[in-house]
Amino acid sequence: MSGNVVERIDVGGEFVTKKLDSIIEAGKEKIKKWKKMEIGVLALINTVVGFNASAEPLNLPKEYSENITVKGQEKDVFDYDFNSDGINEKVVVTYNVVDNLIGAVVSIYTNQGGKEILTYQIAFDKKFNVMELQAMQKMFDKVKEYYPEYSKNIQPDETRYIKIYGDNRNNDIVFDKVKFNNHAPENTNNFLFIKKGSSLLEAPNGNAVAHLSFSEKPEILFDMVSDAANNQTKWYFTEFTKRISTNVSKKTNKDKNGKVVAENPTTVRGFIAGSEDNVSQRGFHWDKMIRKIEIVNKFIDTAIKANEELYIVTEYRPLSRDKPSEKDRFGNKNNQSIVGYTSSKKEGEKINIPDQTIFKIIGEENNMLKIETPFYGGPYFIEKQEGAYKKVENIKGEVNKFIAIDPNSQTEVLFQRIPETEKYEVVTYSYVTTGKDGWGSYETPHGAFLIAFTRPYMTFTRHAREGDKTLPGRSDLTIGGSARYAVRFSGGGYMHGIPVGLNFRGSTLNTGTAHKIGTYKDSHKCVRHFDDQIEFIVKWINADSKIRDRDNTIPEEPVIAVVL
C-alpha cells in the first residue's frame, strides 16, 4: 500500500475537522453554562473526578464488520500496512467530543486466517483540546512509531490494549525561564519509579537489555495489557538514559589531570513488568498543577470582584498533643484543622479543613458559617469560633506566585504567573520528600494554603531522655535537630532542608535522608528539600519583603502552596 499512516490519519483529521465547526459552536454554549456554575462545584468535580481524563477502551467486536458502531462515537475506517508484509490492517478510529475535548481510540484489526481480528486497541493518556489538533496528530503518529514494539510476540487471537503517554505540559506553561536547576531532572513527564532492581526487556517476557536499580526513573512511552489467559501482566514500554549525575548531586567524570570528561550516555528502550512490588507510576504533572492553580485564582478573582472577603484558617498550635483521627475524602486528618460539615445541623459528611486554607464566607445558617473553598469546593458549614480564622490582608487580586506539590509523585514545581500573558513560568522544580501517616506523623495536608512566613532555620523535637533540657510546657520533649530554612504553609507543616542532629558536621548531601528525596513519603508532615533548593525557594518567596516577626519574614506578595 502506498503512503503512510500519517497521511491516512491526516485524512481522518480533515474528516474530524470538518465536523468541528458545528461542534465548536455547540461547545461555546456549553462553556457559557460552565461559567455560570458555582466555583465550589467546579473545584469539587476537578478534585474528585478530574478533567481531561484518558479515553477508556471500547467494547468492539472481536471480528471486524462494516456495520461496527459505538454508541455516542463517530468513526473513520481505513486500511494501512503497518508491518510492510503486503497485507493491510483495518484501522478503526472512534472519537467523540465533550466540552471541547476529543476522546479518540484507534483499533487495529489484523488478518488472521482470512478474518480481520481485533489485535490492538490504542487509547491515549489524555483527551485532546479541539483548538490543539496538532497535539492529536502527534499522538496519532506514535501509533505507527510504536507498532514494532507493541506487536512483539503477539499470539493468534490475542488482543492487546495499549495506552500511549504524551506530554504533560501545555501552552500555558513556559519552560525557558527556569532560575534554579541544581536538582531539576531531565525526565519531566511520566515515569516509573523503580522500587527494587528490575530488568528492562527487549520484548514482553524477552531478553534483558539493561538493569534498573532502586530509585531510577525511566520515562513511560506506553503501557500494555493483554486478554490472553497466560499473560495478565501489565507491561510498560519505557526509555531510559543512564547518567552519572543523580537527583542528589550533579556528578562529573574527571581524568587524572582533573579535566572533566564529556559524558556519553546511552539511551535504551524496553519493557518493564508492571508489578506493584517493583514499580510505581509517577510524573511531573504540569497540566494538573496548573488546572488546580487556575481554580484557586478563579476563586480569588470571583470573590474580589463580588466584594467578598477572603479568609484563612488559623489553627496552628505548636507542640500540641495529637489525637487520633480518620482521614476525610481528600486525605486529610483532623490535625490543626477545623471541621467542615455538609449540613448546618452537623449531619452527614464532614471534612477536615487544615490551617492556612483559603476560603470565603457566603452566608450563615443555624448559627454556623456557610463557606466555600477553592480546593475542597463547598458549601460547607463551620462553627463560629474566635481565633479559628482571620481575614486575608495581602491578596488584592489574582496571585502570581505558586508552589505546587504532588505527594504521589514526590515532585514539586514553583510557578510564576505573568499577568500580561496569563502564562505560568516554571521557576524551579525538583523531587521532594513529603509526609507519611504514622504514630505522631501525618501525610502532608492536601489543599490550597497561603504561605505564613519563612525563616533561616527549622528545629525539630524528640522525646526527652534523662539529662536533656526540656521545652517549656512539654517536659517530655527536647530539641533533637535542625534543618536549614523553613517555610510554614499549614499547621506544623513546613518546607525545609535536610534535617540533621545538633552535632552534625559535613555535607547534608551525604546523609541517608538526602538520598531518600524523590523516593517515598517519609517525613512527619513537612516537605523536605535539598539545602540549596530550599534556600532558593525562601529567597524567591521573601523577595524584597521587610515585614519581620522575630526570626520570621512574612512575604509582602502572597504566595500559595497547592498540595495535590
Short mmCIF file of N, CA and C in Angstrom, two decimals, residues 404-550:
data_model
loop_
_atom_site.label_atom_id
_atom_site.label_comp_id
_atom_site.label_asym_id
_atom_site.label_seq_id
_atom_site.Cartn_x
_atom_site.Cartn_y
_atom_site.Cartn_z
N ALA A 404 3.55 24.21 43.75
CA ALA A 404 2.70 23.03 43.54
C ALA A 404 3.47 21.79 43.98
N ILE A 405 2.85 21.01 44.86
CA ILE A 405 3.49 19.81 45.42
C ILE A 405 2.61 18.61 45.11
N ASP A 406 3.22 17.56 44.58
CA ASP A 406 2.50 16.34 44.23
C ASP A 406 3.03 15.19 45.09
N PRO A 407 2.37 14.88 46.21
CA PRO A 407 2.87 13.82 47.09
C PRO A 407 2.93 12.45 46.43
N ASN A 408 2.00 12.15 45.52
CA ASN A 408 2.00 10.83 44.89
C ASN A 408 3.25 10.60 44.05
N SER A 409 3.79 11.67 43.48
CA SER A 409 4.98 11.54 42.64
C SER A 409 6.24 12.06 43.32
N GLN A 410 6.08 12.65 44.53
CA GLN A 410 7.22 13.24 45.25
C GLN A 410 7.92 14.30 44.39
N THR A 411 7.12 15.16 43.80
CA THR A 411 7.64 16.23 42.94
C THR A 411 7.10 17.58 43.39
N GLU A 412 7.82 18.63 43.00
CA GLU A 412 7.43 19.99 43.37
C GLU A 412 7.85 20.96 42.27
N VAL A 413 7.00 21.96 42.01
CA VAL A 413 7.29 22.97 40.99
C VAL A 413 6.92 24.35 41.53
N LEU A 414 7.76 25.34 41.27
CA LEU A 414 7.43 26.73 41.55
C LEU A 414 7.02 27.40 40.25
N PHE A 415 5.84 28.04 40.27
CA PHE A 415 5.32 28.74 39.09
C PHE A 415 5.21 30.23 39.38
N GLN A 416 5.58 31.04 38.39
CA GLN A 416 5.40 32.49 38.45
C GLN A 416 4.44 32.88 37.33
N ARG A 417 3.27 33.38 37.72
CA ARG A 417 2.29 33.80 36.72
C ARG A 417 2.67 35.16 36.15
N ILE A 418 2.56 35.30 34.83
CA ILE A 418 2.83 36.57 34.16
C ILE A 418 1.48 37.21 33.83
N PRO A 419 1.09 38.27 34.54
CA PRO A 419 -0.25 38.85 34.35
C PRO A 419 -0.54 39.28 32.92
N GLU A 420 0.48 39.80 32.21
CA GLU A 420 0.24 40.32 30.86
C GLU A 420 -0.16 39.22 29.88
N THR A 421 0.40 38.03 30.06
CA THR A 421 0.12 36.92 29.13
C THR A 421 -0.76 35.85 29.75
N GLU A 422 -0.89 35.89 31.09
CA GLU A 422 -1.62 34.87 31.85
C GLU A 422 -1.01 33.49 31.67
N LYS A 423 0.28 33.46 31.34
CA LYS A 423 1.01 32.19 31.28
C LYS A 423 1.79 32.00 32.58
N TYR A 424 2.30 30.78 32.78
CA TYR A 424 3.00 30.45 34.02
C TYR A 424 4.43 30.02 33.70
N GLU A 425 5.38 30.78 34.23
CA GLU A 425 6.79 30.42 34.05
C GLU A 425 7.20 29.42 35.13
N VAL A 426 7.90 28.37 34.72
CA VAL A 426 8.48 27.43 35.68
C VAL A 426 9.75 28.06 36.23
N VAL A 427 9.78 28.29 37.54
CA VAL A 427 10.92 28.96 38.19
C VAL A 427 11.97 27.93 38.60
N THR A 428 11.53 26.84 39.20
CA THR A 428 12.41 25.73 39.56
C THR A 428 11.53 24.51 39.81
N TYR A 429 12.12 23.33 39.73
CA TYR A 429 11.38 22.10 40.02
C TYR A 429 12.36 21.04 40.50
N SER A 430 11.86 20.11 41.28
CA SER A 430 12.74 19.10 41.86
C SER A 430 11.90 17.98 42.47
N TYR A 431 12.60 16.94 42.89
CA TYR A 431 11.97 15.92 43.73
C TYR A 431 12.00 16.40 45.18
N VAL A 432 11.07 15.88 45.98
CA VAL A 432 10.99 16.23 47.40
C VAL A 432 10.64 14.97 48.19
N THR A 433 10.56 15.13 49.51
CA THR A 433 10.03 14.09 50.39
C THR A 433 8.87 14.68 51.17
N THR A 434 7.69 14.06 51.07
CA THR A 434 6.51 14.56 51.79
C THR A 434 6.19 13.64 52.97
N GLY A 435 5.13 13.99 53.71
CA GLY A 435 4.81 13.30 54.95
C GLY A 435 4.12 11.96 54.74
N LYS A 436 4.28 11.09 55.73
CA LYS A 436 3.60 9.79 55.71
C LYS A 436 2.82 9.62 57.00
N ASP A 437 1.77 8.83 56.93
CA ASP A 437 0.97 8.54 58.12
C ASP A 437 1.73 7.62 59.06
N GLY A 438 1.58 7.87 60.34
CA GLY A 438 2.22 7.03 61.34
C GLY A 438 1.90 7.56 62.72
N TRP A 439 2.48 6.95 63.73
CA TRP A 439 2.27 7.41 65.09
C TRP A 439 3.00 8.74 65.29
N GLY A 440 2.24 9.82 65.44
CA GLY A 440 2.86 11.13 65.60
C GLY A 440 3.31 11.76 64.30
N SER A 441 2.96 11.16 63.16
CA SER A 441 3.30 11.77 61.87
C SER A 441 2.07 11.74 60.97
N TYR A 442 2.09 12.60 59.94
CA TYR A 442 0.92 12.78 59.09
C TYR A 442 1.34 12.91 57.64
N GLU A 443 0.42 12.53 56.75
CA GLU A 443 0.62 12.89 55.35
C GLU A 443 0.62 14.41 55.24
N THR A 444 1.41 14.94 54.33
CA THR A 444 1.35 16.37 54.04
C THR A 444 -0.08 16.72 53.64
N PRO A 445 -0.70 17.71 54.29
CA PRO A 445 -2.12 18.00 54.01
C PRO A 445 -2.33 18.44 52.56
N HIS A 446 -3.47 18.04 52.02
CA HIS A 446 -3.84 18.38 50.65
C HIS A 446 -4.74 19.62 50.67
N GLY A 447 -4.45 20.58 49.80
CA GLY A 447 -5.27 21.78 49.76
C GLY A 447 -4.53 22.96 49.17
N ALA A 448 -5.14 24.14 49.32
CA ALA A 448 -4.54 25.40 48.86
C ALA A 448 -4.30 26.28 50.08
N PHE A 449 -3.02 26.57 50.37
CA PHE A 449 -2.63 27.21 51.62
C PHE A 449 -1.83 28.49 51.35
N LEU A 450 -2.17 29.54 52.07
CA LEU A 450 -1.42 30.79 51.98
C LEU A 450 -0.16 30.67 52.84
N ILE A 451 1.01 30.89 52.22
CA ILE A 451 2.27 30.80 52.96
C ILE A 451 2.25 31.80 54.11
N ALA A 452 2.57 31.32 55.33
CA ALA A 452 2.51 32.18 56.52
C ALA A 452 3.80 32.98 56.70
N PHE A 453 4.95 32.31 56.67
CA PHE A 453 6.23 33.00 56.85
C PHE A 453 7.37 32.08 56.47
N THR A 454 8.56 32.66 56.41
CA THR A 454 9.79 31.89 56.22
C THR A 454 10.75 32.26 57.35
N ARG A 455 11.76 31.41 57.55
CA ARG A 455 12.85 31.77 58.47
C ARG A 455 14.09 30.97 58.08
N PRO A 456 15.25 31.36 58.60
CA PRO A 456 16.51 30.75 58.14
C PRO A 456 16.79 29.35 58.68
N TYR A 457 15.97 28.85 59.59
CA TYR A 457 16.26 27.56 60.20
C TYR A 457 14.97 26.86 60.59
N MET A 458 15.09 25.58 60.88
CA MET A 458 13.96 24.77 61.35
C MET A 458 14.48 23.87 62.45
N THR A 459 13.83 23.87 63.60
CA THR A 459 14.24 22.97 64.68
C THR A 459 13.23 21.84 64.83
N PHE A 460 13.73 20.70 65.33
CA PHE A 460 12.91 19.51 65.48
C PHE A 460 12.98 19.02 66.91
N THR A 461 11.90 18.42 67.34
CA THR A 461 11.86 17.88 68.70
C THR A 461 11.99 16.36 68.67
N ARG A 462 12.36 15.81 69.81
CA ARG A 462 12.33 14.37 70.03
C ARG A 462 11.94 14.14 71.48
N HIS A 463 11.64 12.89 71.81
CA HIS A 463 11.30 12.57 73.20
C HIS A 463 12.52 12.77 74.09
N ALA A 464 12.30 13.45 75.19
CA ALA A 464 13.41 13.78 76.10
C ALA A 464 13.88 12.54 76.85
N ARG A 465 15.21 12.50 77.04
CA ARG A 465 15.81 11.46 77.85
C ARG A 465 16.39 12.10 79.12
N GLU A 466 16.77 11.30 80.05
CA GLU A 466 17.30 11.81 81.31
C GLU A 466 18.51 12.71 81.04
N GLY A 467 18.48 13.89 81.63
CA GLY A 467 19.57 14.83 81.46
C GLY A 467 19.35 15.85 80.35
N ASP A 468 18.33 15.64 79.50
CA ASP A 468 18.04 16.58 78.41
C ASP A 468 17.39 17.85 78.95
N LYS A 469 17.66 18.96 78.28
CA LYS A 469 16.95 20.20 78.57
C LYS A 469 15.61 20.16 77.85
N THR A 470 14.54 20.19 78.60
CA THR A 470 13.21 20.04 78.00
C THR A 470 12.62 21.39 77.61
N LEU A 471 11.52 21.33 76.87
CA LEU A 471 10.87 22.54 76.36
C LEU A 471 9.86 23.07 77.37
N PRO A 472 9.68 24.39 77.43
CA PRO A 472 8.69 24.97 78.34
C PRO A 472 7.30 24.38 78.08
N GLY A 473 6.67 23.87 79.11
CA GLY A 473 5.33 23.31 78.98
C GLY A 473 5.28 21.91 78.42
N ARG A 474 6.42 21.36 78.00
CA ARG A 474 6.46 19.99 77.46
C ARG A 474 7.69 19.29 78.02
N SER A 475 7.54 18.76 79.21
CA SER A 475 8.66 18.09 79.87
C SER A 475 9.05 16.78 79.19
N ASP A 476 8.23 16.35 78.22
CA ASP A 476 8.53 15.10 77.51
C ASP A 476 9.31 15.33 76.23
N LEU A 477 9.58 16.60 75.86
CA LEU A 477 10.23 16.89 74.59
C LEU A 477 11.50 17.72 74.77
N THR A 478 12.43 17.53 73.82
CA THR A 478 13.64 18.34 73.76
C THR A 478 13.99 18.61 72.30
N ILE A 479 14.86 19.59 72.05
CA ILE A 479 15.31 19.85 70.67
C ILE A 479 16.23 18.71 70.24
N GLY A 480 15.88 18.10 69.11
CA GLY A 480 16.66 16.95 68.65
C GLY A 480 17.51 17.21 67.43
N GLY A 481 17.22 18.29 66.70
CA GLY A 481 17.99 18.56 65.49
C GLY A 481 17.47 19.79 64.78
N SER A 482 18.03 20.05 63.61
CA SER A 482 17.64 21.24 62.87
C SER A 482 17.82 21.01 61.38
N ALA A 483 17.26 21.93 60.61
CA ALA A 483 17.45 21.93 59.16
C ALA A 483 17.60 23.38 58.71
N ARG A 484 18.19 23.56 57.56
CA ARG A 484 18.34 24.91 57.03
C ARG A 484 17.02 25.39 56.42
N TYR A 485 16.63 26.57 56.77
CA TYR A 485 15.48 27.28 56.21
C TYR A 485 14.15 26.58 56.53
N ALA A 486 13.10 27.38 56.51
CA ALA A 486 11.77 26.87 56.80
C ALA A 486 10.73 27.77 56.16
N VAL A 487 9.70 27.15 55.60
CA VAL A 487 8.56 27.86 55.02
C VAL A 487 7.31 27.22 55.60
N ARG A 488 6.57 27.98 56.43
CA ARG A 488 5.37 27.38 57.03
C ARG A 488 4.18 27.58 56.10
N PHE A 489 3.55 26.44 55.73
CA PHE A 489 2.41 26.53 54.81
C PHE A 489 1.11 26.00 55.40
N SER A 490 1.17 25.10 56.40
CA SER A 490 -0.07 24.62 57.02
C SER A 490 0.24 23.97 58.36
N GLY A 491 -0.32 24.54 59.44
CA GLY A 491 -0.08 23.98 60.76
C GLY A 491 1.41 23.86 61.03
N GLY A 492 1.81 22.68 61.52
CA GLY A 492 3.23 22.43 61.73
C GLY A 492 3.91 21.87 60.50
N GLY A 493 3.26 22.00 59.35
CA GLY A 493 3.84 21.54 58.09
C GLY A 493 4.70 22.63 57.47
N TYR A 494 5.98 22.35 57.33
CA TYR A 494 6.94 23.29 56.77
C TYR A 494 7.62 22.69 55.54
N MET A 495 8.06 23.53 54.66
CA MET A 495 9.05 23.17 53.66
C MET A 495 10.40 23.51 54.28
N HIS A 496 11.36 22.60 54.21
CA HIS A 496 12.66 22.88 54.84
C HIS A 496 13.75 22.03 54.19
N GLY A 497 14.97 22.22 54.68
CA GLY A 497 16.12 21.49 54.16
C GLY A 497 16.26 20.11 54.78
N ILE A 498 17.46 19.53 54.67
CA ILE A 498 17.73 18.19 55.17
C ILE A 498 17.89 18.23 56.69
N PRO A 499 17.06 17.51 57.46
CA PRO A 499 17.19 17.52 58.92
C PRO A 499 18.40 16.70 59.38
N VAL A 500 19.15 17.26 60.32
CA VAL A 500 20.32 16.57 60.88
C VAL A 500 20.36 16.81 62.38
N GLY A 501 21.17 16.02 63.08
CA GLY A 501 21.34 16.19 64.52
C GLY A 501 22.07 17.47 64.85
N LEU A 502 21.97 17.89 66.11
CA LEU A 502 22.56 19.16 66.53
C LEU A 502 24.08 19.16 66.40
N ASN A 503 24.70 18.00 66.49
CA ASN A 503 26.16 17.92 66.42
C ASN A 503 26.67 17.51 65.04
N PHE A 504 25.79 17.55 64.04
CA PHE A 504 26.18 17.12 62.70
C PHE A 504 27.21 18.06 62.09
N ARG A 505 28.20 17.46 61.43
CA ARG A 505 29.20 18.22 60.69
C ARG A 505 29.35 17.57 59.31
N GLY A 506 29.52 18.39 58.29
CA GLY A 506 29.72 17.85 56.95
C GLY A 506 28.62 18.28 56.00
N SER A 507 28.55 17.62 54.85
CA SER A 507 27.57 17.96 53.82
C SER A 507 26.31 17.13 54.02
N THR A 508 25.16 17.79 54.02
CA THR A 508 23.90 17.05 54.16
C THR A 508 23.61 16.20 52.93
N LEU A 509 24.28 16.46 51.80
CA LEU A 509 24.08 15.64 50.61
C LEU A 509 24.53 14.20 50.83
N ASN A 510 25.39 13.98 51.82
CA ASN A 510 25.91 12.64 52.08
C ASN A 510 25.06 11.85 53.07
N THR A 511 23.96 12.43 53.51
CA THR A 511 23.12 11.75 54.51
C THR A 511 22.12 10.82 53.84
N GLY A 512 21.68 9.84 54.61
CA GLY A 512 20.64 8.93 54.11
C GLY A 512 19.35 9.65 53.81
N THR A 513 19.05 10.70 54.59
CA THR A 513 17.83 11.47 54.37
C THR A 513 17.84 12.14 53.00
N ALA A 514 19.00 12.67 52.60
CA ALA A 514 19.11 13.29 51.28
C ALA A 514 18.88 12.28 50.17
N HIS A 515 19.40 11.07 50.35
CA HIS A 515 19.26 10.05 49.32
C HIS A 515 17.83 9.51 49.22
N LYS A 516 17.00 9.79 50.21
CA LYS A 516 15.60 9.36 50.16
C LYS A 516 14.72 10.33 49.38
N ILE A 517 15.22 11.53 49.12
CA ILE A 517 14.39 12.52 48.41
C ILE A 517 14.02 11.97 47.03
N GLY A 518 12.72 12.10 46.70
CA GLY A 518 12.23 11.60 45.43
C GLY A 518 11.92 10.12 45.44
N THR A 519 11.91 9.49 46.62
CA THR A 519 11.62 8.05 46.69
C THR A 519 10.23 7.82 47.29
N TYR A 520 10.14 7.85 48.63
CA TYR A 520 8.88 7.56 49.31
C TYR A 520 8.50 8.69 50.26
N LYS A 521 7.21 8.73 50.62
CA LYS A 521 6.76 9.61 51.69
C LYS A 521 7.46 9.16 52.97
N ASP A 522 8.08 10.12 53.67
CA ASP A 522 8.91 9.68 54.80
C ASP A 522 8.96 10.68 55.95
N SER A 523 8.51 11.93 55.74
CA SER A 523 8.61 12.92 56.81
C SER A 523 7.42 12.82 57.75
N HIS A 524 7.45 13.61 58.82
CA HIS A 524 6.35 13.60 59.79
C HIS A 524 5.15 14.40 59.32
N LYS A 525 5.36 15.33 58.42
CA LYS A 525 4.29 16.14 57.81
C LYS A 525 4.87 17.12 56.80
N CYS A 526 6.13 17.48 57.04
CA CYS A 526 6.78 18.54 56.27
C CYS A 526 7.17 18.07 54.87
N VAL A 527 7.72 19.00 54.09
CA VAL A 527 8.23 18.71 52.76
C VAL A 527 9.73 18.99 52.76
N ARG A 528 10.52 17.94 52.62
CA ARG A 528 11.98 18.07 52.68
C ARG A 528 12.56 18.40 51.31
N HIS A 529 13.61 19.24 51.32
CA HIS A 529 14.30 19.66 50.11
C HIS A 529 15.81 19.54 50.33
N PHE A 530 16.56 19.57 49.25
CA PHE A 530 17.99 19.78 49.36
C PHE A 530 18.22 21.21 49.86
N ASP A 531 19.30 21.41 50.60
CA ASP A 531 19.51 22.70 51.27
C ASP A 531 19.57 23.87 50.30
N ASP A 532 20.28 23.72 49.18
CA ASP A 532 20.37 24.85 48.25
C ASP A 532 19.04 25.09 47.54
N GLN A 533 18.23 24.03 47.39
CA GLN A 533 16.92 24.18 46.77
C GLN A 533 16.00 25.03 47.65
N ILE A 534 15.94 24.70 48.95
CA ILE A 534 15.06 25.45 49.84
C ILE A 534 15.59 26.86 50.07
N GLU A 535 16.90 27.04 50.02
CA GLU A 535 17.46 28.40 50.14
C GLU A 535 16.97 29.27 48.99
N PHE A 536 17.00 28.73 47.77
CA PHE A 536 16.50 29.49 46.63
C PHE A 536 15.01 29.79 46.80
N ILE A 537 14.24 28.80 47.25
CA ILE A 537 12.79 28.97 47.41
C ILE A 537 12.48 30.07 48.41
N VAL A 538 13.18 30.08 49.54
CA VAL A 538 12.94 31.10 50.57
C VAL A 538 13.23 32.49 50.02
N LYS A 539 14.31 32.65 49.30
CA LYS A 539 14.63 33.96 48.72
C LYS A 539 13.58 34.38 47.71
N TRP A 540 13.07 33.43 46.94
CA TRP A 540 12.02 33.73 45.95
C TRP A 540 10.73 34.14 46.64
N ILE A 541 10.38 33.46 47.72
CA ILE A 541 9.16 33.81 48.46
C ILE A 541 9.30 35.18 49.11
N ASN A 542 10.43 35.40 49.77
CA ASN A 542 10.62 36.66 50.51
C ASN A 542 10.71 37.86 49.58
N ALA A 543 11.38 37.69 48.45
CA ALA A 543 11.63 38.81 47.53
C ALA A 543 12.19 39.99 48.33
N ASP A 544 11.52 41.14 48.29
CA ASP A 544 12.03 42.33 48.99
C ASP A 544 11.23 42.63 50.26
N SER A 545 10.57 41.63 50.81
CA SER A 545 9.72 41.88 51.98
C SER A 545 10.53 42.39 53.17
N LYS A 546 10.01 43.42 53.81
CA LYS A 546 10.64 43.99 55.01
C LYS A 546 9.82 43.68 56.26
N ILE A 547 8.80 42.85 56.12
CA ILE A 547 7.93 42.54 57.26
C ILE A 547 8.58 41.44 58.09
N ARG A 548 8.89 41.75 59.34
CA ARG A 548 9.58 40.80 60.21
C ARG A 548 8.77 40.55 61.48
N ASP A 549 8.85 39.33 61.96
CA ASP A 549 8.32 38.97 63.27
C ASP A 549 9.36 38.07 63.92
N ARG A 550 10.24 38.67 64.72
CA ARG A 550 11.41 37.98 65.27
C ARG A 550 12.24 37.40 64.12
#
